[in-house]
Amino acid sequence: MKKICYTLVLLIIPFAMANGNGSPVENNTTALIDSLMDAAYDLEFTEPLRAIAMYEEIGEIAALANDDLRHGRTHNFRAIVYFELGEYDKALTYNQKALELFKRAGHEIGVASIYINIGNIRLYTGDYNEAVRLYFEGIEIYK
């Protein structure tokens, strides 16, 4: 899968970057990234480590395409899988990376979602006050 992703990057990303915003090639790049994320999502419950690896590769593609939104989503989805695996430290790390990228992309709903996700981590690790604070911070953005 890694070879396929990188081959697609080499073929598509340079054209997308050269053609500017909204070009058909750039739209194809975002469609490719979205399709790969859908494929990784399908693996989350049956092969979570494979899904994580795919999200990492897809994140590299999104970074090459300067797509902070999709790059942030790959970190967000990795964080969710790590959370489900009980690896809260890794989940926190990837949520923090997603938060930074969502802020840079101006994706407020994504920012709110990450605050809620980090709140869940804090809840599961016993930091109840911080969990509540983060929940309210996320809810404020949702309003």
PDB file of C-alpha atoms in Angstrom:
ATOM      1  CA  MET A   1       0.000   0.000   0.000  1.00  0.00           C
ATOM      2  CA  LYS A   2       2.863   2.352   0.803  1.00  0.00           C
ATOM      3  CA  LYS A   3       4.270   2.051  -2.720  1.00  0.00           C
ATOM      4  CA  ILE A   4       0.849   2.764  -4.208  1.00  0.00           C
ATOM      5  CA  CYS A   5       0.396   5.889  -2.070  1.00  0.00           C
ATOM      6  CA  TYR A   6       3.823   7.256  -2.926  1.00  0.00           C
ATOM      7  CA  THR A   7       3.380   6.498  -6.617  1.00  0.00           C
ATOM      8  CA  LEU A   8       0.125   8.430  -6.589  1.00  0.00           C
ATOM      9  CA  VAL A   9       1.839  11.281  -4.786  1.00  0.00           C
ATOM     10  CA  LEU A  10       4.587  11.453  -7.365  1.00  0.00           C
ATOM     11  CA  LEU A  11       2.073  11.479 -10.187  1.00  0.00           C
ATOM     12  CA  ILE A  12      -0.590  13.804  -8.837  1.00  0.00           C
ATOM     13  CA  ILE A  13       0.763  16.214  -6.226  1.00  0.00           C
ATOM     14  CA  PRO A  14       3.197  18.167  -8.450  1.00  0.00           C
ATOM     15  CA  PHE A  15       0.417  18.936 -10.915  1.00  0.00           C
ATOM     16  CA  ALA A  16      -1.978  19.931  -8.158  1.00  0.00           C
ATOM     17  CA  MET A  17       0.516  22.317  -6.647  1.00  0.00           C
ATOM     18  CA  ALA A  18       1.287  23.894 -10.033  1.00  0.00           C
ATOM     19  CA  ASN A  19      -2.342  24.435 -11.022  1.00  0.00           C
ATOM     20  CA  GLY A  20      -3.486  26.498  -8.015  1.00  0.00           C
ATOM     21  CA  ASN A  21      -6.655  26.321  -5.952  1.00  0.00           C
ATOM     22  CA  GLY A  22      -9.741  24.652  -7.290  1.00  0.00           C
ATOM     23  CA  SER A  23      -8.177  23.105 -10.368  1.00  0.00           C
ATOM     24  CA  PRO A  24      -9.456  19.726 -11.552  1.00  0.00           C
ATOM     25  CA  VAL A  25      -6.124  18.111 -10.684  1.00  0.00           C
ATOM     26  CA  GLU A  26      -6.169  19.579  -7.185  1.00  0.00           C
ATOM     27  CA  ASN A  27      -9.733  18.359  -6.751  1.00  0.00           C
ATOM     28  CA  ASN A  28      -8.506  14.920  -7.837  1.00  0.00           C
ATOM     29  CA  THR A  29      -5.813  15.085  -5.176  1.00  0.00           C
ATOM     30  CA  THR A  30      -8.310  15.839  -2.430  1.00  0.00           C
ATOM     31  CA  ALA A  31     -10.589  13.104  -3.777  1.00  0.00           C
ATOM     32  CA  LEU A  32      -7.656  10.690  -3.685  1.00  0.00           C
ATOM     33  CA  ILE A  33      -6.843  11.625  -0.101  1.00  0.00           C
ATOM     34  CA  ASP A  34     -10.496  11.253   0.896  1.00  0.00           C
ATOM     35  CA  SER A  35     -10.729   7.844  -0.796  1.00  0.00           C
ATOM     36  CA  LEU A  36      -7.608   6.615   0.949  1.00  0.00           C
ATOM     37  CA  MET A  37      -8.963   7.844   4.291  1.00  0.00           C
ATOM     38  CA  ASP A  38     -12.191   5.926   3.636  1.00  0.00           C
ATOM     39  CA  ALA A  39     -10.143   2.775   2.981  1.00  0.00           C
ATOM     40  CA  ALA A  40      -8.176   3.284   6.209  1.00  0.00           C
ATOM     41  CA  TYR A  41     -11.406   3.854   8.147  1.00  0.00           C
ATOM     42  CA  ASP A  42     -12.707   0.501   6.929  1.00  0.00           C
ATOM     43  CA  LEU A  43      -9.713  -1.145   8.639  1.00  0.00           C
ATOM     44  CA  GLU A  44      -9.980   0.596  12.013  1.00  0.00           C
ATOM     45  CA  PHE A  45     -11.888  -2.169  13.809  1.00  0.00           C
ATOM     46  CA  THR A  46     -10.439  -5.228  12.083  1.00  0.00           C
ATOM     47  CA  GLU A  47      -6.824  -4.106  11.532  1.00  0.00           C
ATOM     48  CA  PRO A  48      -6.250  -0.990  13.648  1.00  0.00           C
ATOM     49  CA  LEU A  49      -2.465  -0.958  13.287  1.00  0.00           C
ATOM     50  CA  ARG A  50      -2.768  -1.145   9.525  1.00  0.00           C
ATOM     51  CA  ALA A  51      -5.281   1.719   9.615  1.00  0.00           C
ATOM     52  CA  ILE A  52      -2.833   3.790  11.672  1.00  0.00           C
ATOM     53  CA  ALA A  53      -0.064   3.110   9.150  1.00  0.00           C
ATOM     54  CA  MET A  54      -2.340   4.121   6.293  1.00  0.00           C
ATOM     55  CA  TYR A  55      -3.341   7.337   8.056  1.00  0.00           C
ATOM     56  CA  GLU A  56       0.342   8.140   8.477  1.00  0.00           C
ATOM     57  CA  GLU A  57       1.011   7.668   4.758  1.00  0.00           C
ATOM     58  CA  ILE A  58      -2.102   9.634   3.812  1.00  0.00           C
ATOM     59  CA  GLY A  59      -0.995  12.402   6.151  1.00  0.00           C
ATOM     60  CA  GLU A  60       2.272  12.633   4.245  1.00  0.00           C
ATOM     61  CA  ILE A  61       0.330  13.004   1.005  1.00  0.00           C
ATOM     62  CA  ALA A  62      -1.868  15.711   2.528  1.00  0.00           C
ATOM     63  CA  ALA A  63       1.207  17.539   3.831  1.00  0.00           C
ATOM     64  CA  LEU A  64       2.787  17.471   0.364  1.00  0.00           C
ATOM     65  CA  ALA A  65      -0.457  18.913  -1.015  1.00  0.00           C
ATOM     66  CA  ASN A  66      -0.399  21.650   1.668  1.00  0.00           C
ATOM     67  CA  ASP A  67      -3.843  20.453   2.788  1.00  0.00           C
ATOM     68  CA  ASP A  68      -3.894  21.255   6.518  1.00  0.00           C
ATOM     69  CA  LEU A  69      -7.517  20.137   6.885  1.00  0.00           C
ATOM     70  CA  ARG A  70      -6.960  16.626   5.564  1.00  0.00           C
ATOM     71  CA  HIS A  71      -3.567  16.393   7.237  1.00  0.00           C
ATOM     72  CA  GLY A  72      -5.277  17.264  10.522  1.00  0.00           C
ATOM     73  CA  ARG A  73      -7.921  14.630   9.894  1.00  0.00           C
ATOM     74  CA  THR A  74      -5.279  11.926   9.492  1.00  0.00           C
ATOM     75  CA  HIS A  75      -3.885  12.865  12.911  1.00  0.00           C
ATOM     76  CA  ASN A  76      -7.401  12.987  14.354  1.00  0.00           C
ATOM     77  CA  PHE A  77      -8.251   9.533  13.019  1.00  0.00           C
ATOM     78  CA  ARG A  78      -4.974   8.064  14.292  1.00  0.00           C
ATOM     79  CA  ALA A  79      -5.759   9.545  17.698  1.00  0.00           C
ATOM     80  CA  ILE A  80      -9.186   7.902  17.693  1.00  0.00           C
ATOM     81  CA  VAL A  81      -7.718   4.491  16.867  1.00  0.00           C
ATOM     82  CA  TYR A  82      -5.064   4.841  19.570  1.00  0.00           C
ATOM     83  CA  PHE A  83      -7.777   5.873  22.027  1.00  0.00           C
ATOM     84  CA  GLU A  84      -9.787   2.765  21.156  1.00  0.00           C
ATOM     85  CA  LEU A  85      -6.634   0.680  21.716  1.00  0.00           C
ATOM     86  CA  GLY A  86      -6.217   2.271  25.165  1.00  0.00           C
ATOM     87  CA  GLU A  87      -2.988   4.036  24.181  1.00  0.00           C
ATOM     88  CA  TYR A  88      -3.966   7.386  25.637  1.00  0.00           C
ATOM     89  CA  ASP A  89      -0.524   9.035  25.449  1.00  0.00           C
ATOM     90  CA  LYS A  90      -0.338   8.416  21.704  1.00  0.00           C
ATOM     91  CA  ALA A  91      -3.942   9.496  21.278  1.00  0.00           C
ATOM     92  CA  LEU A  92      -3.154  12.748  23.080  1.00  0.00           C
ATOM     93  CA  THR A  93      -0.085  13.383  20.906  1.00  0.00           C
ATOM     94  CA  TYR A  94      -2.018  12.943  17.664  1.00  0.00           C
ATOM     95  CA  ASN A  95      -4.952  15.003  18.929  1.00  0.00           C
ATOM     96  CA  GLN A  96      -2.574  17.854  19.710  1.00  0.00           C
ATOM     97  CA  LYS A  97      -1.114  17.669  16.196  1.00  0.00           C
ATOM     98  CA  ALA A  98      -4.621  17.634  14.723  1.00  0.00           C
ATOM     99  CA  LEU A  99      -5.587  20.624  16.866  1.00  0.00           C
ATOM    100  CA  GLU A 100      -2.680  22.667  15.500  1.00  0.00           C
ATOM    101  CA  LEU A 101      -3.523  21.760  11.894  1.00  0.00           C
ATOM    102  CA  PHE A 102      -7.257  22.400  12.311  1.00  0.00           C
ATOM    103  CA  LYS A 103      -6.516  25.815  13.819  1.00  0.00           C
ATOM    104  CA  ARG A 104      -4.210  26.619  10.904  1.00  0.00           C
ATOM    105  CA  ALA A 105      -6.916  25.487   8.444  1.00  0.00           C
ATOM    106  CA  GLY A 106      -9.580  27.548  10.227  1.00  0.00           C
ATOM    107  CA  HIS A 107     -11.666  24.412  10.816  1.00  0.00           C
ATOM    108  CA  GLU A 108     -13.553  25.416  13.977  1.00  0.00           C
ATOM    109  CA  ILE A 109     -15.707  22.280  14.171  1.00  0.00           C
ATOM    110  CA  GLY A 110     -12.535  20.208  13.984  1.00  0.00           C
ATOM    111  CA  VAL A 111     -11.007  22.264  16.797  1.00  0.00           C
ATOM    112  CA  ALA A 112     -14.118  21.748  18.929  1.00  0.00           C
ATOM    113  CA  SER A 113     -14.077  18.026  18.193  1.00  0.00           C
ATOM    114  CA  ILE A 114     -10.445  17.746  19.254  1.00  0.00           C
ATOM    115  CA  TYR A 115     -11.155  19.520  22.543  1.00  0.00           C
ATOM    116  CA  ILE A 116     -13.896  16.959  23.202  1.00  0.00           C
ATOM    117  CA  ASN A 117     -11.571  14.092  22.240  1.00  0.00           C
ATOM    118  CA  ILE A 118      -8.829  15.355  24.537  1.00  0.00           C
ATOM    119  CA  GLY A 119     -11.487  15.745  27.226  1.00  0.00           C
ATOM    120  CA  ASN A 120     -12.311  12.058  26.771  1.00  0.00           C
ATOM    121  CA  ILE A 121      -8.657  11.154  27.235  1.00  0.00           C
ATOM    122  CA  ARG A 122      -8.506  13.256  30.399  1.00  0.00           C
ATOM    123  CA  LEU A 123     -11.681  11.576  31.659  1.00  0.00           C
ATOM    124  CA  TYR A 124     -10.284   8.079  31.069  1.00  0.00           C
ATOM    125  CA  THR A 125      -6.982   8.992  32.729  1.00  0.00           C
ATOM    126  CA  GLY A 126      -8.679  10.454  35.821  1.00  0.00           C
ATOM    127  CA  ASP A 127      -8.137  14.183  35.237  1.00  0.00           C
ATOM    128  CA  TYR A 128     -11.820  15.029  35.665  1.00  0.00           C
ATOM    129  CA  ASN A 129     -11.489  18.794  36.117  1.00  0.00           C
ATOM    130  CA  GLU A 130      -9.470  19.130  32.928  1.00  0.00           C
ATOM    131  CA  ALA A 131     -11.941  16.880  31.094  1.00  0.00           C
ATOM    132  CA  VAL A 132     -14.846  19.125  32.092  1.00  0.00           C
ATOM    133  CA  ARG A 133     -12.908  22.261  31.117  1.00  0.00           C
ATOM    134  CA  LEU A 134     -12.140  20.821  27.690  1.00  0.00           C
ATOM    135  CA  TYR A 135     -15.726  19.669  27.172  1.00  0.00           C
ATOM    136  CA  PHE A 136     -16.991  23.190  27.859  1.00  0.00           C
ATOM    137  CA  GLU A 137     -14.323  24.691  25.593  1.00  0.00           C
ATOM    138  CA  GLY A 138     -15.430  22.402  22.775  1.00  0.00           C
ATOM    139  CA  ILE A 139     -19.113  23.096  23.405  1.00  0.00           C
ATOM    140  CA  GLU A 140     -18.488  26.863  23.282  1.00  0.00           C
ATOM    141  CA  ILE A 141     -17.080  26.508  19.784  1.00  0.00           C
ATOM    142  CA  TYR A 142     -20.017  24.340  18.687  1.00  0.00           C
ATOM    143  CA  LYS A 143     -22.495  27.077  19.720  1.00  0.00           C
TER     144      LYS A 143
END
